Coordinates of C-alpha atoms in Angstrom, one line a residue:
Chain A
M1 CA 41.4 25.8 35.0
A2 CA 39.6 28.1 32.7
K3 CA 35.6 28.2 33.1
S4 CA 33.5 25.6 31.1
K5 CA 30.8 26.7 28.7
I6 CA 27.6 26.6 29.0
W7 CA 25.5 24.2 27.5
G8 CA 21.6 24.9 27.9
A9 CA 19.2 25.0 30.8
V10 CA 17.2 22.0 31.7
A11 CA 13.7 21.5 33.5
Q12 CA 12.1 18.6 34.8
F13 CA 8.3 17.4 33.5
E14 CA 6.0 14.9 35.7
N15 CA 3.9 13.3 32.6
P16 CA 3.6 13.7 29.1
A17 CA 0.7 16.5 28.8
E18 CA 3.0 18.5 31.2
L19 CA 5.7 18.3 29.3
V20 CA 3.9 18.8 26.0
H21 CA 2.2 21.9 27.7
G22 CA 6.0 23.2 28.8
V23 CA 6.9 23.2 25.1
E24 CA 4.1 25.1 23.9
A25 CA 5.2 27.4 26.7
I26 CA 8.7 28.0 26.2
R27 CA 8.1 28.1 22.3
G28 CA 5.4 30.9 22.9
A29 CA 8.1 32.3 24.7
G30 CA 10.2 32.3 21.5
Y31 CA 13.2 30.1 22.3
T32 CA 13.8 28.1 19.0
N33 CA 16.4 25.9 19.9
I34 CA 14.9 23.7 22.5
E35 CA 14.3 19.6 23.5
A36 CA 12.2 17.1 24.7
Y37 CA 13.1 13.7 26.6
S38 CA 11.0 10.9 27.0
P39 CA 11.3 8.0 27.8
F40 CA 8.6 6.9 25.0
P41 CA 7.5 8.5 22.2
I42 CA 4.5 11.2 22.4
H43 CA 2.1 11.2 19.2
G44 CA 2.2 15.0 18.2
M45 CA 5.5 15.8 20.2
E46 CA 7.0 16.7 16.6
K47 CA 4.0 19.2 15.8
V48 CA 4.4 21.3 19.1
L49 CA 8.5 21.3 18.6
G50 CA 8.0 22.5 15.1
L51 CA 10.2 20.0 13.7
S52 CA 10.4 20.0 10.5
G53 CA 10.4 16.9 8.0
S54 CA 13.2 14.5 8.0
K55 CA 16.1 14.7 5.3
V56 CA 17.1 11.1 5.7
P57 CA 14.4 10.4 2.6
W58 CA 16.7 12.5 0.2
I59 CA 20.2 10.5 1.8
T60 CA 17.8 7.2 1.2
L61 CA 17.3 8.2 -2.7
F62 CA 21.0 9.9 -2.6
G63 CA 22.1 5.8 -1.6
G64 CA 20.0 4.2 -3.8
L65 CA 20.6 5.8 -7.0
C66 CA 24.4 5.0 -6.0
G67 CA 24.0 1.2 -5.6
F68 CA 21.6 1.5 -9.2
S69 CA 24.6 2.5 -10.8
L70 CA 27.3 0.7 -8.8
G71 CA 25.2 -2.5 -9.9
T72 CA 24.9 -1.4 -13.6
W73 CA 28.4 -0.8 -13.5
L74 CA 30.2 -4.0 -11.6
Q75 CA 27.7 -5.8 -14.3
W76 CA 28.7 -4.6 -17.4
W77 CA 32.5 -4.2 -16.3
T78 CA 32.7 -7.3 -14.9
G79 CA 31.6 -8.7 -18.1
A80 CA 32.1 -7.2 -21.1
V81 CA 34.8 -5.3 -20.4
D82 CA 37.2 -7.2 -17.6
Y83 CA 36.7 -10.4 -17.8
P84 CA 34.6 -11.2 -20.8
V85 CA 33.3 -14.6 -21.3
V86 CA 30.2 -16.2 -22.8
I87 CA 27.9 -18.3 -21.2
G88 CA 25.1 -19.5 -22.5
G89 CA 24.6 -18.0 -25.4
K90 CA 24.0 -14.8 -23.8
P91 CA 24.9 -11.5 -24.4
L92 CA 28.4 -9.8 -22.8
F93 CA 26.4 -7.4 -21.0
A94 CA 22.1 -7.8 -20.9
I95 CA 19.9 -5.2 -18.7
E96 CA 17.8 -8.8 -18.0
S97 CA 20.5 -10.8 -16.4
S98 CA 21.8 -7.3 -14.6
V99 CA 18.4 -6.7 -13.1
P100 CA 18.9 -8.6 -9.7
I101 CA 22.2 -7.0 -8.9
M102 CA 21.1 -3.5 -9.7
F103 CA 17.9 -4.1 -7.8
E104 CA 19.9 -5.8 -5.1
L105 CA 22.4 -2.9 -4.7
T106 CA 19.4 -0.1 -5.1
V107 CA 18.3 -2.2 -1.7
L108 CA 21.4 -2.1 0.1
L109 CA 22.8 1.2 -0.6
S110 CA 19.3 2.7 0.1
A111 CA 19.5 0.7 3.3
F112 CA 23.2 1.8 4.4
G113 CA 22.0 5.6 3.2
T114 CA 19.1 5.3 5.4
L115 CA 21.1 4.0 8.7
A116 CA 24.4 6.2 7.9
G117 CA 22.0 10.0 7.2
M118 CA 19.5 8.9 10.4
M119 CA 23.0 8.2 12.7
I120 CA 24.7 11.1 10.8
L121 CA 21.9 13.8 11.6
N122 CA 21.2 12.6 14.9
G123 CA 24.9 12.7 15.9
L124 CA 25.1 9.4 16.4
P125 CA 26.6 7.5 18.5
R126 CA 27.2 9.7 21.2
P127 CA 28.8 8.2 24.0
H128 CA 28.6 11.6 25.8
H129 CA 25.8 14.3 26.5
P130 CA 26.3 17.4 28.4
L131 CA 22.6 16.7 30.6
D132 CA 24.4 12.9 31.9
G133 CA 25.7 15.3 34.5
Y134 CA 22.8 16.3 35.3
A135 CA 21.1 13.7 38.4
P136 CA 17.5 13.9 37.9
F137 CA 18.2 13.2 34.0
R138 CA 18.5 9.8 34.9
R139 CA 14.9 9.1 35.3
V140 CA 14.8 10.3 31.4
T141 CA 14.4 6.4 30.5
D142 CA 12.1 5.5 33.5
D143 CA 9.1 8.0 34.3
K144 CA 10.7 11.5 33.8
F145 CA 10.2 14.1 31.0
F146 CA 12.9 17.2 30.5
I147 CA 13.0 20.2 28.2
S148 CA 16.4 21.7 27.6
I149 CA 16.7 25.0 26.1
E150 CA 20.3 25.2 24.3
S151 CA 22.8 28.2 24.0
D152 CA 23.2 29.1 21.4
D153 CA 19.3 29.6 21.1
P154 CA 19.7 33.3 20.1
K155 CA 17.9 34.4 22.6
F156 CA 19.1 32.3 25.6
D157 CA 20.1 34.4 28.5
A158 CA 20.8 32.3 31.7
L159 CA 18.4 33.7 34.2
A160 CA 15.8 34.0 31.8
A161 CA 15.8 31.0 30.2
Q162 CA 15.9 28.6 33.9
A163 CA 12.8 31.4 34.3
A164 CA 11.1 30.6 31.4
L165 CA 11.2 26.6 32.3
E166 CA 10.1 27.1 35.7
Q167 CA 7.2 29.7 34.9
A168 CA 6.6 26.5 31.7
G169 CA 6.3 24.3 35.1
G170 CA 9.4 22.8 35.3
T171 CA 10.8 21.5 38.2
N172 CA 14.6 21.1 39.1
V173 CA 15.4 23.4 37.4
A174 CA 19.2 23.6 36.1
L175 CA 22.1 25.1 34.1
V176 CA 24.1 22.1 32.6
E177 CA 28.0 22.8 31.6
A178 CA 29.0 21.7 28.1
Chain B
M1 CA -2.0 14.9 18.8
G2 CA -5.6 13.5 18.6
H3 CA -6.2 11.4 21.6
G4 CA -9.6 12.5 21.7
N5 CA -11.4 11.6 18.2
Q6 CA -14.7 10.5 18.2
F7 CA -16.7 9.0 15.9
V8 CA -19.0 11.9 14.6
D9 CA -19.4 10.9 10.6
Q10 CA -23.2 10.4 9.9
P11 CA -22.5 6.5 9.9
N12 CA -25.0 6.0 6.4
M13 CA -24.4 6.8 3.0
D14 CA -26.8 10.1 2.0
P15 CA -29.4 8.4 -0.2
K16 CA -28.6 11.1 -3.1
L17 CA -25.4 10.5 -3.0
V18 CA -26.1 6.6 -3.4
S19 CA -28.7 6.8 -6.0
K20 CA -26.3 9.1 -8.2
G21 CA -23.5 6.9 -8.1
F22 CA -25.9 4.0 -8.8
K23 CA -27.4 5.9 -11.8
F24 CA -24.1 6.9 -13.2
G25 CA -23.0 3.3 -12.9
V26 CA -26.0 1.8 -14.6
A27 CA -26.0 4.6 -17.4
L28 CA -22.4 3.5 -18.4
A29 CA -23.4 -0.5 -17.6
V30 CA -26.7 0.2 -20.2
I31 CA -24.7 2.3 -22.8
G32 CA -21.3 0.2 -23.0
L33 CA -23.1 -3.6 -22.7
G34 CA -25.9 -2.1 -25.5
A35 CA -22.8 -0.8 -27.6
A36 CA -20.9 -4.4 -27.1
F37 CA -23.8 -6.6 -27.7
A38 CA -25.2 -4.4 -30.9
G39 CA -21.5 -4.4 -32.1
L40 CA -21.6 -8.1 -32.4
A41 CA -23.3 -7.3 -35.7
T42 CA -20.4 -6.2 -37.3
E43 CA -17.4 -7.3 -35.0
S44 CA -16.6 -10.7 -34.4
K45 CA -17.5 -13.4 -31.9
E46 CA -14.3 -14.1 -30.8
Q47 CA -13.5 -10.0 -30.1
F48 CA -16.6 -9.8 -28.3
F49 CA -15.9 -12.9 -25.7
Y50 CA -12.2 -11.7 -25.9
S51 CA -12.9 -8.3 -25.3
W52 CA -16.0 -9.3 -22.4
L53 CA -12.7 -11.6 -20.5
V54 CA -10.7 -8.8 -20.6
A55 CA -12.8 -6.4 -18.8
G56 CA -14.4 -8.6 -16.5
M57 CA -11.3 -10.0 -15.5
T58 CA -10.3 -6.6 -14.6
F59 CA -13.0 -6.0 -12.3
T60 CA -13.3 -9.0 -11.0
T61 CA -9.5 -9.0 -10.0
I62 CA -10.3 -5.5 -8.5
S63 CA -13.4 -6.8 -6.2
L64 CA -10.8 -9.9 -5.3
G65 CA -7.4 -7.1 -4.5
C66 CA -10.6 -5.8 -2.1
L67 CA -11.5 -8.5 -1.1
F68 CA -8.1 -9.6 0.1
I69 CA -7.3 -6.1 1.9
V70 CA -10.3 -7.5 4.1
L71 CA -8.7 -11.0 4.9
I72 CA -5.2 -9.3 5.5
H73 CA -7.1 -6.8 8.0
H74 CA -8.4 -9.6 9.8
I75 CA -5.4 -11.5 9.8
T76 CA -3.3 -9.3 11.2
G77 CA -5.8 -7.6 13.6
A78 CA -4.8 -4.1 12.0
M79 CA -6.4 -1.2 13.4
W80 CA -5.5 1.6 11.2
S81 CA -7.9 -0.1 8.3
T82 CA -10.8 -0.2 10.5
A83 CA -12.3 3.0 9.0
V84 CA -11.9 1.9 5.4
R85 CA -12.6 -1.7 5.7
R86 CA -16.5 -1.4 4.7
L87 CA -15.8 0.2 1.4
A88 CA -13.4 -2.6 0.7
E89 CA -16.3 -5.4 1.5
N90 CA -18.5 -3.0 0.0
I91 CA -16.6 -3.8 -3.2
A92 CA -15.9 -6.9 -2.3
A93 CA -19.7 -7.7 -2.7
A94 CA -19.3 -6.4 -6.8
L95 CA -18.3 -10.2 -6.9
P96 CA -21.6 -12.0 -7.8
Y97 CA -22.5 -9.4 -10.2
M98 CA -18.9 -10.3 -11.6
A99 CA -20.3 -13.6 -11.6
L100 CA -23.0 -13.1 -13.5
L101 CA -21.2 -11.5 -16.4
M102 CA -18.3 -14.0 -16.6
L103 CA -20.1 -17.5 -16.1
P104 CA -22.3 -17.0 -19.2
V105 CA -19.4 -15.7 -21.5
L106 CA -17.0 -18.4 -20.0
F107 CA -19.5 -20.7 -20.8
I108 CA -21.0 -19.6 -24.1
G109 CA -17.3 -18.5 -25.3
M110 CA -15.5 -21.6 -24.1
H111 CA -15.1 -22.6 -27.7
D112 CA -14.5 -19.2 -29.6
L113 CA -12.1 -18.4 -26.7
Y114 CA -9.7 -21.8 -25.6
H115 CA -8.1 -23.3 -28.3
W116 CA -8.3 -26.6 -25.9
T117 CA -11.7 -27.1 -26.3
H118 CA -11.6 -28.0 -29.8
G119 CA -11.6 -31.8 -29.7
D120 CA -9.7 -32.3 -33.6
A121 CA -7.1 -30.0 -32.8
V122 CA -6.4 -32.1 -29.1
A123 CA -6.4 -35.5 -31.6
K124 CA -3.4 -34.1 -33.0
D125 CA -1.4 -32.2 -30.4
A126 CA 0.7 -34.3 -27.7
I127 CA 1.4 -31.4 -25.4
L128 CA -2.9 -31.0 -25.6
Q129 CA -3.5 -34.4 -24.8
S130 CA -1.1 -34.9 -21.8
K131 CA -3.1 -32.0 -20.4
S132 CA -6.6 -33.0 -21.1
G133 CA -6.8 -34.9 -17.4
Y134 CA -6.8 -30.7 -16.7
L135 CA -8.0 -28.8 -19.5
N136 CA -10.9 -30.2 -20.5
T137 CA -14.3 -28.9 -20.9
V138 CA -16.3 -30.3 -17.3
F139 CA -13.3 -30.0 -15.1
F140 CA -13.0 -26.1 -16.6
S141 CA -16.5 -25.1 -16.3
V142 CA -16.7 -27.3 -12.4
R143 CA -13.5 -24.7 -11.6
T144 CA -15.0 -21.6 -12.5
V145 CA -18.3 -22.0 -10.6
L146 CA -15.9 -23.2 -7.8
Y147 CA -14.1 -20.1 -7.7
F148 CA -16.8 -17.7 -8.0
A149 CA -18.5 -19.6 -5.3
L150 CA -15.7 -19.5 -3.2
W151 CA -15.1 -16.1 -3.4
I152 CA -18.6 -14.9 -2.9
V153 CA -18.9 -16.8 0.2
I154 CA -16.0 -15.5 1.8
A155 CA -16.9 -12.4 0.3
R156 CA -20.5 -12.6 2.1
F157 CA -19.6 -13.8 5.2
Y158 CA -17.1 -11.2 6.0
R159 CA -20.0 -8.4 5.0
K160 CA -22.3 -10.4 6.7
Y161 CA -20.4 -10.1 10.6
S162 CA -19.0 -7.2 9.4
V163 CA -22.6 -5.4 8.9
K164 CA -23.8 -7.6 12.6
Q165 CA -21.2 -5.8 14.2
D166 CA -23.2 -2.6 13.7
A167 CA -25.9 -3.3 15.5
T168 CA -24.6 -4.5 18.9
G169 CA -21.0 -3.8 18.9
D170 CA -20.3 -7.0 19.9
V171 CA -16.5 -8.5 19.6
A172 CA -17.2 -12.1 19.4
Y173 CA -17.7 -11.0 15.5
T174 CA -14.3 -9.4 15.3
F175 CA -13.1 -12.9 16.8
K176 CA -14.8 -15.1 14.5
M177 CA -13.9 -13.1 11.7
R178 CA -10.2 -13.3 12.4
W179 CA -10.6 -16.7 13.4
W180 CA -11.7 -17.8 9.7
A181 CA -8.7 -15.6 7.7
P182 CA -6.0 -17.8 7.7
L183 CA -8.0 -20.4 5.6
S184 CA -9.9 -18.2 4.1
I185 CA -6.4 -16.8 2.9
L186 CA -5.4 -19.9 1.9
A187 CA -8.6 -20.6 -0.1
Y188 CA -8.3 -17.5 -1.7
A189 CA -4.2 -18.1 -2.7
L190 CA -4.9 -20.7 -4.3
S191 CA -8.3 -20.5 -6.5
V192 CA -7.2 -16.7 -7.6
S193 CA -3.8 -18.2 -8.5
Y194 CA -6.0 -21.1 -10.4
A195 CA -8.4 -18.9 -11.9
G196 CA -5.1 -17.0 -13.7
F197 CA -4.4 -19.9 -15.1
D198 CA -7.8 -21.6 -16.2
W199 CA -9.2 -18.0 -17.8
I200 CA -6.0 -16.2 -19.1
M201 CA -3.0 -18.3 -19.2
S202 CA -5.1 -21.5 -21.1
L203 CA -6.0 -19.0 -23.7
D204 CA -2.3 -20.2 -25.1
P205 CA -2.6 -23.5 -23.6
H206 CA 1.0 -24.7 -24.8
W207 CA 2.6 -22.1 -22.7
F208 CA 2.9 -22.1 -18.4
S209 CA 4.0 -20.3 -15.7
T210 CA 3.7 -20.8 -12.4
M211 CA 4.1 -17.4 -11.7
F212 CA 1.0 -15.7 -13.8
G213 CA -1.7 -16.6 -11.3
V214 CA 0.9 -14.3 -8.7
I215 CA 0.9 -11.3 -11.5
I216 CA -2.7 -11.3 -11.6
F217 CA -3.3 -10.9 -8.0
A218 CA -0.9 -8.3 -7.7
G219 CA -2.2 -6.2 -10.0
G220 CA -5.7 -6.8 -8.7
M221 CA -3.9 -5.7 -5.2
V222 CA -2.9 -2.5 -6.8
S223 CA -6.1 -1.9 -8.6
G224 CA -7.4 -2.9 -5.4
F225 CA -5.9 0.0 -3.3
A226 CA -6.2 2.5 -6.3
T227 CA -10.6 1.4 -6.1
L228 CA -10.2 1.6 -2.5
G229 CA -8.4 5.0 -2.2
L230 CA -10.8 6.5 -4.6
Y231 CA -13.8 5.5 -3.3
G232 CA -12.3 7.1 -0.2
L233 CA -11.8 10.3 -1.7
W234 CA -14.9 10.6 -3.6
L235 CA -17.0 10.0 -0.2
T236 CA -15.0 12.4 2.0
K237 CA -14.7 15.1 -0.8
N238 CA -18.7 15.1 -0.8
G239 CA -19.2 15.1 2.7
T240 CA -19.7 11.5 4.1
L241 CA -16.6 10.2 6.5
K242 CA -14.7 13.4 6.2
N243 CA -14.3 12.6 10.2
T244 CA -13.2 9.7 10.0
I245 CA -10.8 8.9 7.2
N246 CA -8.1 11.0 7.7
E247 CA -4.9 12.0 5.6
W248 CA -3.0 8.8 6.5
H249 CA -5.8 6.4 6.0
F250 CA -5.3 8.1 2.5
H251 CA -1.3 7.8 2.9
D252 CA -1.7 4.1 3.9
C253 CA -3.6 2.9 0.7
A254 CA -1.3 5.3 -1.3
K255 CA 1.9 3.5 0.8
L256 CA 0.5 -0.2 0.0
M257 CA -0.4 0.6 -3.7
W258 CA 2.8 1.4 -4.8
G259 CA 4.2 -1.1 -2.5
F260 CA 2.1 -3.5 -4.9
V261 CA 3.1 -1.9 -7.8
I262 CA 6.6 -2.7 -7.4
F263 CA 5.2 -6.5 -6.1
W264 CA 4.0 -6.4 -9.4
T265 CA 7.2 -5.3 -11.1
Y266 CA 8.9 -7.9 -9.3
T267 CA 6.5 -11.0 -10.1
S268 CA 6.1 -9.8 -13.7
F269 CA 10.2 -9.3 -14.1
S270 CA 11.0 -12.3 -12.2
Q271 CA 8.5 -14.5 -15.0
Y272 CA 9.9 -12.9 -17.9
F273 CA 13.6 -13.1 -16.9
L274 CA 13.6 -17.2 -15.9
I275 CA 12.2 -17.6 -19.7
W276 CA 15.0 -15.5 -20.8
Y277 CA 17.3 -16.7 -19.0
G278 CA 16.3 -20.3 -20.0
N279 CA 15.5 -19.9 -23.7
I280 CA 13.6 -22.5 -24.5
A281 CA 11.8 -22.4 -27.6
E282 CA 8.2 -23.5 -25.5
E283 CA 8.4 -20.8 -23.3
T284 CA 10.0 -18.4 -25.3
A285 CA 7.5 -18.7 -28.0
W286 CA 5.0 -16.6 -25.8
Y287 CA 7.0 -13.6 -25.3
Y288 CA 8.0 -13.6 -28.7
V289 CA 4.8 -13.0 -29.7
R290 CA 4.3 -10.0 -27.9
M291 CA 7.5 -8.5 -29.0
H292 CA 6.4 -8.2 -32.4
H293 CA 4.1 -6.7 -34.9
G294 CA 2.9 -3.8 -32.6
W295 CA 2.3 -5.9 -29.7
E296 CA 6.4 -4.8 -28.2
R297 CA 4.5 -1.1 -28.0
I298 CA 2.0 -2.0 -25.2
G299 CA 5.1 -4.1 -23.9
I300 CA 6.8 -1.1 -23.0
L301 CA 3.5 1.0 -22.4
V302 CA 3.1 -1.6 -19.9
I303 CA 6.6 -1.5 -18.3
L304 CA 6.9 2.8 -18.1
G305 CA 2.9 2.7 -17.5
H306 CA 2.5 -0.3 -14.6
F307 CA 6.0 0.4 -13.0
A308 CA 8.5 3.2 -14.2
L309 CA 5.4 6.4 -13.9
P310 CA 3.5 5.0 -10.4
F311 CA 7.2 4.6 -8.7
W312 CA 8.5 7.8 -9.6
V313 CA 5.4 10.0 -9.0
L314 CA 4.6 8.2 -5.9
L315 CA 8.0 7.8 -4.5
S316 CA 8.0 10.9 -2.7
R317 CA 5.8 11.1 0.8
H318 CA 4.7 14.7 -0.3
M319 CA 2.8 13.1 -3.3
K320 CA 1.6 10.2 -2.0
R321 CA -0.1 12.4 0.3
S322 CA -1.5 14.7 -2.4
R323 CA -5.0 13.8 -2.7
Y324 CA -5.2 14.8 -6.6
A325 CA -1.5 13.3 -6.9
F326 CA -3.0 9.7 -5.7
A327 CA -6.3 10.2 -7.1
L328 CA -4.7 10.9 -10.8
V329 CA -2.2 8.0 -10.4
A330 CA -5.2 5.4 -9.0
A331 CA -7.2 6.3 -12.0
W332 CA -3.9 5.7 -14.4
M333 CA -3.2 2.3 -12.1
I334 CA -7.0 0.5 -13.0
F335 CA -6.7 2.0 -16.7
M336 CA -3.0 0.5 -16.8
H337 CA -4.6 -3.2 -14.8
Y338 CA -6.9 -3.1 -17.9
V339 CA -3.8 -3.2 -20.6
D340 CA -1.8 -5.3 -18.6
L341 CA -4.9 -8.1 -18.9
Y342 CA -5.2 -6.9 -22.4
Y343 CA -1.3 -7.8 -22.8
M344 CA -1.6 -11.1 -21.8
A345 CA -4.7 -11.9 -23.4
M346 CA -5.4 -10.5 -26.6
P347 CA -2.1 -11.7 -29.1
N348 CA -3.6 -15.2 -28.2
L349 CA -6.6 -13.7 -30.7
H350 CA -5.0 -10.6 -33.1
H351 CA -1.6 -11.6 -34.3
G352 CA -0.5 -8.0 -34.3
F353 CA -2.1 -5.3 -32.0
H354 CA -5.8 -4.5 -33.1
P355 CA -7.8 -2.5 -30.7
S356 CA -11.4 -2.8 -31.2
W357 CA -14.0 -0.2 -30.2
M358 CA -15.4 -3.4 -28.6
D359 CA -12.8 -3.5 -26.3
L360 CA -13.7 -0.1 -25.2
A361 CA -17.6 -0.6 -24.6
C362 CA -17.1 -4.0 -22.7
F363 CA -14.9 -1.8 -20.5
V364 CA -17.3 1.1 -20.3
G365 CA -20.0 -1.6 -19.5
I366 CA -18.7 -4.1 -17.2
G367 CA -17.1 -1.0 -15.3
G368 CA -20.6 0.5 -14.9
V369 CA -22.2 -2.9 -13.8
F370 CA -19.2 -3.0 -11.2
L371 CA -19.8 0.8 -9.9
A372 CA -23.3 0.1 -9.5
A373 CA -23.1 -2.7 -7.6
V374 CA -20.8 -1.0 -5.2
M375 CA -23.6 2.1 -5.2
R376 CA -26.1 -0.4 -4.5
V377 CA -25.1 -2.2 -1.6
S378 CA -23.2 0.6 -0.3
G379 CA -26.8 2.5 0.5
K380 CA -27.8 -0.5 2.1
D381 CA -25.8 -0.8 5.0
A382 CA -23.5 1.8 7.3
I383 CA -20.3 2.6 5.4
V384 CA -18.4 2.6 7.9
A385 CA -18.2 -0.5 10.8
H386 CA -18.9 2.0 13.0
R387 CA -19.2 0.1 16.3
D388 CA -16.1 -2.5 15.6
P389 CA -13.9 -1.8 18.9
Q390 CA -11.2 -0.9 16.7
L391 CA -12.6 2.0 15.2
H392 CA -11.4 4.6 17.9
A393 CA -8.1 3.2 17.3
S394 CA -8.6 3.9 13.8
L395 CA -9.9 7.3 14.0
N396 CA -6.9 8.5 16.3
Y397 CA -4.5 7.3 13.8
D398 CA -1.7 9.5 13.4
N399 CA 2.1 7.5 12.0
F400 CA 5.1 10.4 11.5

């Protein structure tokens, strides 16, 4: 059996303040592909991690525009092309009577786009994660905090990364296999 | 981060800044109202009353929008808006001045404004006769006084206890204001809706729409958030509360203003949509007038300017957070709120679109009184609820 690939290095921290300081120290050491794990959201964490803005709004906009176009086309094609029936003396296609459909489909596909975009960008659903094999990580949903440095970080070196995590105040430092 | 932000600003406005704003308001009021009264020499009385009504309604509904912001703050136990709540209370405190401007015109001008006050017209008109139990001068006057009385009582109540808390920091005031919020909102909703029916919709007494009051309310909310935001921007730009009102508060004002733009569109379109579908002459007449003789251009301006433009400009988060973009759109929305009310009221006076410089004079004059009133009350007490128990949470407001 081939030797499995190293996914990254991980360490445990005891509280949100340590976690934030740890991330600052590791980013200070030049690592970029890092991730922080916490049982609850920590305000300001996204700034410490240097995360850029989310791309989900663009997907939402795209979904909304698709819904708007689809709604308009649906109203026009069904009402005026495929099955033209005059109802109540109204035009076969009119903006006025189409607005509710255009609006609802805009909202619907925006919502689908938002949900799907969030899932895809987060890599969800994800039934297995390399950190699942790291025993202390079970407490990430309870009272422990973790930082990982992934092996595709350009600066990654198994020993140096572990040393950096330890220097940043981490305990239970370990290498995790992919 | 920022779990440790403390209140460090001066809780009071610099008296020089107050006086600057107040004097500017008074100057506008003198110029505008002076021009409006002088204009009576050349323009018709009807023009004067209509212009006054539309401008007065614009600023009254802005105050009402801010009153609603205060009520929503209390009924939801909101925390973020604590830093800007006093500003909304101050804007709502302009209501007594709006009453002073509106009541005389509604009473003296009643005969010129409202067709249903003409006894001979009512005698020949079965529809007006059947409505006369509601649309008669006595009941109308009683309602008009009641609306203003109610709003002033609510606005004073919420400002009074908010200011009292500045001295003691007693949380009991928060609970007292919260307790009264549901009843106040109920009274507010009914009175604002009926004020819209009475003052604007009954200009055309044959026509009716149950959505009408909601549209007036929605327009007031858009402009209420716009005015609140501009007020805050002006203060922080001049160094007042610059560590208290942060970019998240402005972001939320922009978000809520934008949200109410959509709500306004939703209600306005719903009204039009049902009338379009029903296609009954007694209902379509109102829109027919407003789609001909130049009014259609104002209608298109309202659709583009009150919906499409703010929708697209403030759609992106970056634009909502840009102080320049928000300030520009906010000022534009106040103007569009005026145009919206103008479009509702003026076609009853002019068969075709016919702008008058009286419109401008009244807008400037009443806007000046409004500004002076807000400035005067801003100088009286602290400009922020600095001992509100929730201020700390509001100072640390951060909402990624």
